[in-house]
Amino acid sequence: MLSVNKFFEEVSYKEIVASLVEIMAENFEDFAADQARYKKSLSWSEKELAEGTALSVEKLVNAIDQQIGSTILFSYFLGLKANWDHFIDPIGRTFLDVDTEVYLREDMAKRLPDYQNAQRTQEQFYASLTPAQQERYEDITSYICHLETVGPKLAHYYGYLLGNQLFPRIIPGYGEDTPFTFQYRNILENYLGIRINQPHN
């Protein structure tokens, strides 16, 4: 499993998504098939859309990376903030008491400028396809959905772990709530059906 630092060593959407893809490839057996279908769809798109299309496959891929990366970066920040909030009010209600779409603020994530711009690019690309090509685009959509379903959850967790590392250095009196951290990890592992190794610095 990648470390917290490795997961976000560069704040580039392409690098963020590449880190996520690496983690998912290591931990989810069904992800490789999704990724293979995604790459195959992009391959036929390169050949069939090479002439006369307003949007290139490269622009589509960049838009996908931008959209997913934007959501992951937002979730990472929320995880860091959740750690801070728990430190400030250790006996109050926590994010573990609500559904994931609530604490991940999915409604707000989809209103981020980079997310919306990327969504428009994808919609324009899709609109330029023939009906037959649009059917084959479903493999691209499935891949995006897979990343968008898992990515923010992992990013929030890694953001929370970053707080355990960062806050003792910058906040007097901060102490990691180790039982809560393990509780969070166990809940996420059970939800995703994977084993999350403790990251190394």
Coordinates of N, CA and C in Angstrom, one line a residue:
M1 N 0.8 -1.2 0.0 CA 0.0 0.0 0.0 C 0.9 1.2 0.0
L2 N 0.5 2.2 -0.8 CA 1.3 3.5 -0.8 C 1.2 4.2 0.5
S3 N 2.2 5.0 0.8 CA 2.1 5.8 2.0 C 1.3 7.1 1.7
V4 N 1.0 7.8 2.8 CA 0.2 9.0 2.7 C 1.0 10.0 1.8
N5 N 2.3 10.1 2.1 CA 3.1 11.1 1.4 C 3.2 10.7 -0.1
K6 N 3.3 9.4 -0.4 CA 3.4 9.0 -1.8 C 2.1 9.2 -2.5
F7 N 1.0 9.0 -1.8 CA -0.3 9.1 -2.4 C -0.5 10.5 -2.9
F8 N 0.0 11.5 -2.2 CA -0.2 12.9 -2.6 C 1.2 13.6 -2.7
E9 N 2.2 13.0 -3.3 CA 3.5 13.7 -3.4 C 3.4 14.8 -4.4
E10 N 2.5 14.7 -5.4 CA 2.4 15.8 -6.3 C 0.9 16.2 -6.4
V11 N 0.6 17.5 -6.4 CA -0.8 17.9 -6.5 C -1.1 18.1 -8.0
S12 N -0.9 17.1 -8.8 CA -1.2 17.1 -10.2 C -2.3 16.1 -10.4
Y13 N -3.4 16.4 -11.1 CA -4.5 15.5 -11.2 C -4.1 14.2 -11.8
K14 N -3.2 14.3 -12.8 CA -2.8 13.0 -13.4 C -2.0 12.1 -12.5
E15 N -1.2 12.7 -11.6 CA -0.4 12.0 -10.7 C -1.3 11.4 -9.5
I16 N -2.3 12.3 -9.1 CA -3.2 11.8 -8.1 C -4.0 10.6 -8.6
V17 N -4.5 10.7 -9.8 CA -5.3 9.6 -10.3 C -4.4 8.3 -10.6
A18 N -3.2 8.6 -11.0 CA -2.2 7.4 -11.2 C -2.0 6.7 -9.9
S19 N -1.9 7.5 -8.8 CA -1.6 6.9 -7.5 C -2.9 6.1 -7.1
L20 N -4.1 6.6 -7.3 CA -5.3 5.9 -7.0 C -5.4 4.6 -7.8
V21 N -5.1 4.7 -9.1 CA -5.2 3.5 -10.0 C -4.2 2.4 -9.5
E22 N -3.1 2.8 -9.0 CA -2.1 1.9 -8.5 C -2.6 1.1 -7.3
I23 N -3.2 1.9 -6.4 CA -3.8 1.3 -5.2 C -4.9 0.4 -5.5
M24 N -5.8 0.8 -6.4 CA -6.9 0.0 -6.8 C -6.5 -1.3 -7.5
A25 N -5.5 -1.2 -8.3 CA -5.0 -2.4 -9.0 C -4.4 -3.4 -8.1
E26 N -3.8 -2.9 -7.0 CA -3.3 -3.8 -6.0 C -4.3 -4.5 -5.1
N27 N -5.5 -3.8 -4.9 CA -6.4 -4.2 -3.9 C -7.8 -4.7 -4.4
F28 N -8.1 -4.5 -5.6 CA -9.4 -4.8 -6.1 C -9.3 -5.7 -7.3
E29 N -9.7 -7.0 -7.2 CA -9.5 -8.0 -8.2 C -10.3 -7.6 -9.5
D30 N -11.5 -7.0 -9.4 CA -12.3 -6.7 -10.5 C -11.9 -5.4 -11.2
F31 N -10.9 -4.6 -10.7 CA -10.5 -3.4 -11.2 C -9.7 -3.6 -12.5
A32 N -8.9 -4.6 -12.6 CA -8.1 -4.8 -13.8 C -8.9 -5.0 -15.0
A33 N -10.0 -5.7 -14.9 CA -10.9 -5.9 -16.1 C -11.6 -4.5 -16.5
D34 N -12.0 -3.7 -15.5 CA -12.6 -2.4 -15.8 C -11.5 -1.5 -16.5
Q35 N -10.3 -1.6 -16.0 CA -9.3 -0.8 -16.6 C -8.9 -1.2 -18.0
A36 N -8.9 -2.5 -18.3 CA -8.6 -3.0 -19.6 C -9.7 -2.6 -20.6
R37 N -11.0 -2.7 -20.2 CA -12.0 -2.3 -21.1 C -12.0 -0.8 -21.4
Y38 N -11.6 0.0 -20.4 CA -11.4 1.4 -20.5 C -10.3 1.7 -21.5
K39 N -9.2 1.1 -21.4 CA -8.1 1.4 -22.3 C -8.4 0.9 -23.7
K40 N -9.2 -0.2 -23.9 CA -9.6 -0.6 -25.2 C -10.5 0.4 -25.8
S41 N -11.4 0.9 -25.1 CA -12.3 1.9 -25.6 C -11.6 3.2 -26.1
L42 N -10.6 3.6 -25.3 CA -9.8 4.7 -25.7 C -9.0 4.4 -26.9
S43 N -8.6 3.2 -27.1 CA -7.8 2.8 -28.3 C -8.7 2.9 -29.5
W44 N -9.9 2.4 -29.5 CA -10.7 2.5 -30.7 C -11.1 3.9 -31.0
S45 N -11.2 4.7 -29.9 CA -11.6 6.1 -30.1 C -10.4 6.8 -30.8
E46 N -9.2 6.5 -30.5 CA -8.1 7.2 -31.2 C -8.1 6.9 -32.7
K47 N -8.5 5.7 -33.0 CA -8.5 5.3 -34.5 C -9.7 5.9 -35.2
E48 N -10.9 5.8 -34.5 CA -12.1 6.2 -35.2 C -12.4 7.7 -35.2
L49 N -11.8 8.4 -34.2 CA -12.1 9.8 -34.1 C -10.9 10.7 -34.4
A50 N -9.9 10.1 -35.1 CA -8.7 10.8 -35.5 C -9.0 12.0 -36.4
E51 N -10.0 11.9 -37.2 CA -10.3 12.9 -38.2 C -11.6 13.6 -37.9
G52 N -11.6 14.9 -38.0 CA -12.9 15.7 -38.0 C -13.6 15.7 -36.6
T53 N -12.9 15.5 -35.5 CA -13.6 15.6 -34.2 C -13.0 16.8 -33.5
A54 N -13.9 17.5 -32.8 CA -13.6 18.7 -32.1 C -12.8 18.4 -30.9
L55 N -13.0 17.3 -30.3 CA -12.3 16.9 -29.0 C -11.5 15.7 -29.2
S56 N -10.2 15.7 -28.8 CA -9.4 14.5 -29.0 C -9.6 13.6 -27.8
V57 N -9.1 12.4 -28.0 CA -9.1 11.4 -26.9 C -8.2 11.9 -25.7
E58 N -7.1 12.6 -26.1 CA -6.2 13.1 -25.1 C -7.0 14.1 -24.2
K59 N -7.8 15.0 -24.8 CA -8.5 15.9 -24.0 C -9.6 15.2 -23.1
L60 N -10.1 14.1 -23.6 CA -11.1 13.4 -22.8 C -10.4 12.8 -21.6
V61 N -9.2 12.2 -21.8 CA -8.5 11.5 -20.7 C -8.1 12.6 -19.7
N62 N -7.6 13.8 -20.1 CA -7.3 14.8 -19.2 C -8.5 15.3 -18.4
A63 N -9.7 15.3 -19.1 CA -10.9 15.7 -18.4 C -11.3 14.7 -17.3
I64 N -11.1 13.4 -17.6 CA -11.4 12.4 -16.7 C -10.5 12.5 -15.5
D65 N -9.2 12.7 -15.7 CA -8.2 12.8 -14.6 C -8.6 14.1 -13.8
Q66 N -8.9 15.1 -14.5 CA -9.3 16.4 -13.8 C -10.5 16.2 -12.9
Q67 N -11.5 15.5 -13.4 CA -12.7 15.4 -12.6 C -12.5 14.5 -11.4
I68 N -11.9 13.3 -11.6 CA -11.6 12.4 -10.5 C -10.6 13.0 -9.5
G69 N -9.6 13.6 -10.1 CA -8.5 14.2 -9.2 C -9.1 15.4 -8.4
S70 N -10.0 16.1 -8.9 CA -10.6 17.2 -8.2 C -11.4 16.7 -7.0
T71 N -12.2 15.6 -7.2 CA -12.9 15.0 -6.1 C -12.0 14.4 -5.1
I72 N -11.0 13.8 -5.5 CA -10.0 13.1 -4.5 C -9.3 14.2 -3.7
L73 N -8.9 15.2 -4.3 CA -8.2 16.3 -3.6 C -9.1 16.9 -2.5
F74 N -10.4 17.1 -2.9 CA -11.4 17.7 -2.0 C -11.6 16.7 -0.9
S75 N -11.7 15.4 -1.1 CA -12.0 14.4 -0.1 C -10.8 14.3 0.9
Y76 N -9.6 14.4 0.3 CA -8.4 14.4 1.1 C -8.4 15.5 2.1
F77 N -8.8 16.7 1.7 CA -8.9 17.9 2.6 C -9.9 17.6 3.6
L78 N -11.0 17.1 3.2 CA -12.1 16.8 4.2 C -11.7 15.8 5.3
G79 N -10.8 14.8 4.9 CA -10.3 13.9 5.9 C -9.4 14.6 6.9
L80 N -8.6 15.5 6.4 CA -7.7 16.2 7.3 C -8.5 17.1 8.2
K81 N -9.5 17.7 7.7 CA -10.4 18.6 8.5 C -11.2 17.7 9.5
A82 N -11.6 16.5 9.1 CA -12.3 15.6 10.0 C -11.5 15.3 11.2
N83 N -10.2 15.1 11.0 CA -9.3 14.8 12.1 C -9.2 16.0 13.1
W84 N -9.1 17.2 12.5 CA -9.1 18.4 13.3 C -10.4 18.5 14.1
D85 N -11.5 18.3 13.5 CA -12.8 18.5 14.1 C -12.9 17.5 15.3
H86 N -12.4 16.3 15.1 CA -12.5 15.3 16.1 C -11.6 15.6 17.3
F87 N -10.5 16.2 17.0 CA -9.6 16.7 18.1 C -10.2 17.8 18.9
I88 N -10.9 18.7 18.2 CA -11.5 19.8 18.9 C -12.7 19.4 19.8
D89 N -13.5 18.4 19.3 CA -14.6 17.9 20.0 C -14.6 16.4 20.0
P90 N -13.8 15.8 20.9 CA -13.6 14.3 20.8 C -14.7 13.5 21.3
I91 N -15.7 14.1 21.9 CA -16.9 13.3 22.4 C -18.1 13.6 21.6
G92 N -18.0 14.5 20.6 CA -19.1 14.8 19.7 C -19.4 13.8 18.6
R93 N -20.4 14.0 17.9 CA -20.8 13.2 16.8 C -19.6 13.3 15.7
T94 N -19.3 12.2 15.1 CA -18.2 12.2 14.1 C -18.7 11.8 12.8
F95 N -17.9 11.9 11.8 CA -18.3 11.5 10.4 C -18.6 10.0 10.3
L96 N -18.1 9.2 11.2 CA -18.4 7.8 11.1 C -19.9 7.5 11.5
D97 N -20.6 8.5 12.0 CA -22.0 8.4 12.4 C -22.9 8.7 11.3
V98 N -22.4 9.1 10.1 CA -23.3 9.4 9.0 C -22.8 8.6 7.8
D99 N -23.7 8.6 6.7 CA -23.4 7.9 5.5 C -22.2 8.6 4.8
T100 N -21.5 7.8 4.0 CA -20.3 8.3 3.3 C -20.6 9.5 2.4
E101 N -21.7 9.5 1.7 CA -22.0 10.6 0.8 C -22.2 11.9 1.5
V102 N -22.6 11.8 2.8 CA -22.8 13.0 3.6 C -21.4 13.5 4.0
Y103 N -20.5 12.7 4.6 CA -19.2 13.2 5.1 C -18.3 13.5 4.0
L104 N -18.5 12.9 2.8 CA -17.6 13.2 1.7 C -18.2 14.4 0.9
R105 N -19.3 15.0 1.3 CA -19.9 16.1 0.7 C -20.0 16.0 -0.9
E106 N -20.5 14.9 -1.3 CA -20.6 14.6 -2.8 C -21.3 15.8 -3.6
D107 N -22.3 16.3 -3.0 CA -23.0 17.4 -3.6 C -22.1 18.6 -3.9
M108 N -21.3 19.0 -2.9 CA -20.3 20.1 -3.0 C -19.2 19.7 -4.0
A109 N -18.7 18.5 -3.9 CA -17.6 18.1 -4.8 C -18.0 18.2 -6.3
K110 N -19.2 18.0 -6.6 CA -19.7 18.1 -8.0 C -19.9 19.5 -8.4
R111 N -19.8 20.4 -7.5 CA -19.9 21.9 -7.8 C -18.6 22.6 -8.0
L112 N -17.5 21.8 -7.7 CA -16.2 22.4 -7.8 C -15.9 22.8 -9.3
P113 N -15.3 23.9 -9.6 CA -15.1 24.4 -10.9 C -14.4 23.4 -11.8
D114 N -13.3 22.8 -11.3 CA -12.6 21.8 -12.1 C -13.4 20.6 -12.5
Y115 N -14.3 20.2 -11.5 CA -15.2 19.0 -11.7 C -16.2 19.4 -12.8
Q116 N -16.8 20.5 -12.7 CA -17.8 20.9 -13.7 C -17.2 21.1 -15.1
N117 N -16.1 21.8 -15.2 CA -15.4 22.0 -16.5 C -15.1 20.6 -17.1
A118 N -14.6 19.7 -16.3 CA -14.3 18.4 -16.9 C -15.5 17.6 -17.3
Q119 N -16.6 17.8 -16.5 CA -17.9 17.2 -16.9 C -18.4 17.7 -18.2
R120 N -18.3 19.0 -18.5 CA -18.7 19.5 -19.8 C -17.9 19.0 -20.9
T121 N -16.6 18.8 -20.7 CA -15.7 18.3 -21.8 C -16.2 16.9 -22.1
Q122 N -16.4 16.1 -21.1 CA -16.9 14.7 -21.3 C -18.2 14.6 -22.0
E123 N -19.1 15.5 -21.7 CA -20.4 15.6 -22.3 C -20.3 16.0 -23.8
Q124 N -19.4 16.9 -24.1 CA -19.2 17.3 -25.5 C -18.6 16.2 -26.3
F125 N -17.7 15.5 -25.7 CA -17.1 14.3 -26.4 C -18.2 13.3 -26.7
Y126 N -18.9 13.0 -25.6 CA -20.0 11.9 -25.8 C -21.0 12.3 -26.9
A127 N -21.4 13.6 -26.9 CA -22.3 14.1 -27.9 C -21.8 14.0 -29.3
S128 N -20.5 14.0 -29.5 CA -19.9 13.9 -30.8 C -19.9 12.4 -31.4
L129 N -20.2 11.5 -30.5 CA -20.2 10.1 -30.9 C -21.4 9.6 -31.6
T130 N -21.3 8.6 -32.5 CA -22.4 8.0 -33.1 C -23.2 7.1 -32.0
P131 N -24.4 6.8 -32.3 CA -25.1 5.9 -31.3 C -24.4 4.6 -30.9
A132 N -23.7 4.0 -31.9 CA -23.0 2.8 -31.7 C -21.8 3.1 -30.8
Q133 N -21.1 4.2 -31.1 CA -20.0 4.5 -30.3 C -20.4 4.9 -28.8
Q134 N -21.5 5.5 -28.7 CA -22.0 5.8 -27.4 C -22.2 4.6 -26.5
E135 N -22.7 3.5 -27.2 CA -22.9 2.2 -26.4 C -21.5 1.7 -25.9
R136 N -20.5 1.9 -26.8 CA -19.2 1.4 -26.4 C -18.5 2.3 -25.3
Y137 N -19.0 3.5 -25.2 CA -18.5 4.5 -24.3 C -18.9 4.1 -22.8
E138 N -19.8 3.1 -22.7 CA -20.2 2.7 -21.4 C -19.1 2.1 -20.6
D139 N -18.1 1.5 -21.3 CA -16.9 1.0 -20.6 C -16.1 2.1 -19.9
I140 N -16.0 3.3 -20.6 CA -15.4 4.4 -20.0 C -16.1 4.9 -18.8
T141 N -17.4 5.0 -18.9 CA -18.3 5.4 -17.8 C -18.1 4.5 -16.6
S142 N -18.1 3.2 -16.9 CA -18.0 2.2 -15.8 C -16.6 2.4 -15.0
Y143 N -15.6 2.7 -15.8 CA -14.3 2.9 -15.2 C -14.3 4.2 -14.3
I144 N -14.9 5.2 -14.9 CA -15.0 6.5 -14.1 C -15.8 6.3 -12.8
C145 N -16.9 5.6 -12.9 CA -17.7 5.3 -11.7 C -17.0 4.5 -10.7
H146 N -16.2 3.5 -11.1 CA -15.4 2.7 -10.2 C -14.4 3.6 -9.4
L147 N -13.7 4.5 -10.1 CA -12.8 5.4 -9.5 C -13.5 6.4 -8.6
E148 N -14.6 6.9 -9.0 CA -15.3 7.9 -8.2 C -16.0 7.3 -7.0
T149 N -16.2 6.0 -7.0 CA -16.9 5.3 -5.9 C -15.8 5.1 -4.8
V150 N -14.7 4.6 -5.2 CA -13.7 4.2 -4.2 C -12.7 5.3 -3.9
G151 N -12.3 6.1 -4.9 CA -11.3 7.1 -4.7 C -11.5 8.1 -3.5
P152 N -12.6 8.7 -3.5 CA -12.9 9.7 -2.4 C -12.8 9.1 -1.0
K153 N -13.3 7.8 -0.9 CA -13.2 7.2 0.4 C -11.8 6.9 0.9
L154 N -11.0 6.4 0.0 CA -9.6 6.2 0.3 C -8.9 7.6 0.6
A155 N -9.2 8.6 -0.2 CA -8.5 9.9 0.0 C -8.9 10.5 1.3
H156 N -10.2 10.4 1.7 CA -10.6 10.9 3.0 C -9.8 10.2 4.1
Y157 N -9.7 8.9 4.0 CA -8.9 8.1 5.0 C -7.5 8.6 5.1
Y158 N -6.9 8.7 3.9 CA -5.5 9.2 3.9 C -5.3 10.6 4.4
G159 N -6.3 11.4 4.1 CA -6.3 12.8 4.7 C -6.4 12.8 6.2
Y160 N -7.2 11.9 6.7 CA -7.3 11.8 8.2 C -6.0 11.3 8.8
L161 N -5.4 10.4 8.1 CA -4.1 9.9 8.6 C -3.0 11.0 8.6
L162 N -3.1 11.8 7.6 CA -2.1 12.9 7.5 C -2.2 13.8 8.7
G163 N -3.5 14.0 9.2 CA -3.7 14.8 10.4 C -2.9 14.2 11.6
N164 N -2.9 12.9 11.7 CA -2.2 12.2 12.8 C -0.7 12.5 12.7
Q165 N -0.2 12.7 11.5 CA 1.2 12.9 11.3 C 1.6 14.4 11.4
L166 N 0.7 15.3 10.9 CA 1.0 16.7 10.8 C 0.6 17.5 12.1
F167 N -0.5 17.2 12.6 CA -1.0 18.1 13.7 C -0.1 18.0 15.0
P168 N 0.6 16.9 15.3 CA 1.4 17.0 16.5 C 2.6 18.0 16.3
R169 N 2.9 18.3 15.1 CA 4.0 19.2 14.8 C 3.6 20.7 14.8
I170 N 2.3 20.9 14.6 CA 1.9 22.3 14.5 C 0.8 22.7 15.5
I171 N 0.2 21.8 16.2 CA -0.9 22.1 17.1 C -0.5 21.7 18.5
P172 N -0.2 22.6 19.4 CA 0.2 22.3 20.8 C -0.9 21.5 21.5
G173 N -0.6 20.4 22.1 CA -1.5 19.5 22.8 C -2.3 18.5 22.0
Y174 N -2.0 18.5 20.7 CA -2.7 17.5 19.8 C -2.2 16.1 20.2
G175 N -3.2 15.2 20.3 CA -2.9 13.8 20.5 C -3.7 12.9 19.6
E176 N -3.1 12.0 18.9 CA -3.9 11.1 18.0 C -4.8 10.3 18.8
D177 N -6.0 10.1 18.3 CA -7.0 9.2 18.9 C -6.8 7.9 18.2
T178 N -5.9 7.1 18.7 CA -5.5 5.8 18.1 C -6.7 4.8 18.0
P179 N -7.5 4.7 19.0 CA -8.7 3.8 18.9 C -9.6 4.2 17.8
F180 N -9.8 5.5 17.6 CA -10.7 6.0 16.6 C -10.1 5.8 15.2
T181 N -8.8 6.0 15.1 CA -8.2 5.7 13.8 C -8.3 4.3 13.4
F182 N -8.1 3.3 14.3 CA -8.3 1.9 14.0 C -9.8 1.6 13.7
Q183 N -10.7 2.2 14.4 CA -12.1 2.0 14.1 C -12.4 2.5 12.7
Y184 N -11.9 3.6 12.3 CA -12.1 4.2 11.0 C -11.6 3.2 9.9
R185 N -10.4 2.7 10.2 CA -9.7 1.8 9.2 C -10.6 0.5 9.1
N186 N -11.0 0.0 10.2 CA -11.8 -1.3 10.2 C -13.1 -1.1 9.4
I187 N -13.8 0.0 9.7 CA -15.0 0.3 9.0 C -14.8 0.4 7.5
L188 N -13.8 1.1 7.1 CA -13.5 1.3 5.7 C -13.1 0.0 5.0
E189 N -12.3 -0.8 5.7 CA -11.9 -2.1 5.2 C -13.1 -3.0 5.0
N190 N -14.0 -3.0 5.9 CA -15.2 -3.8 5.8 C -16.1 -3.3 4.6
Y191 N -16.2 -2.0 4.5 CA -17.0 -1.4 3.5 C -16.4 -1.8 2.1
L192 N -15.1 -1.6 1.9 CA -14.5 -1.8 0.6 C -14.1 -3.3 0.4
G193 N -14.1 -4.1 1.4 CA -13.7 -5.5 1.3 C -12.2 -5.7 1.0
I194 N -11.4 -4.8 1.5 CA -9.9 -5.0 1.3 C -9.2 -4.8 2.6
R195 N -7.9 -5.1 2.6 CA -7.1 -4.8 3.8 C -6.3 -3.6 3.5
I196 N -6.4 -2.6 4.4 CA -5.6 -1.4 4.2 C -4.4 -1.4 5.2
N197 N -3.2 -1.5 4.6 CA -2.0 -1.5 5.4 C -1.8 -0.1 6.0
Q198 N -1.2 -0.1 7.2 CA -0.8 1.2 7.7 C 0.3 1.8 6.9
P199 N 0.1 3.1 6.4 CA 1.1 3.7 5.6 C 2.4 4.0 6.3
H200 N 3.5 4.1 5.5 CA 4.8 4.5 6.1 C 5.1 5.9 5.6
N201 N 5.8 6.6 6.4 CA 6.1 8.0 6.1 C 7.2 8.1 5.0

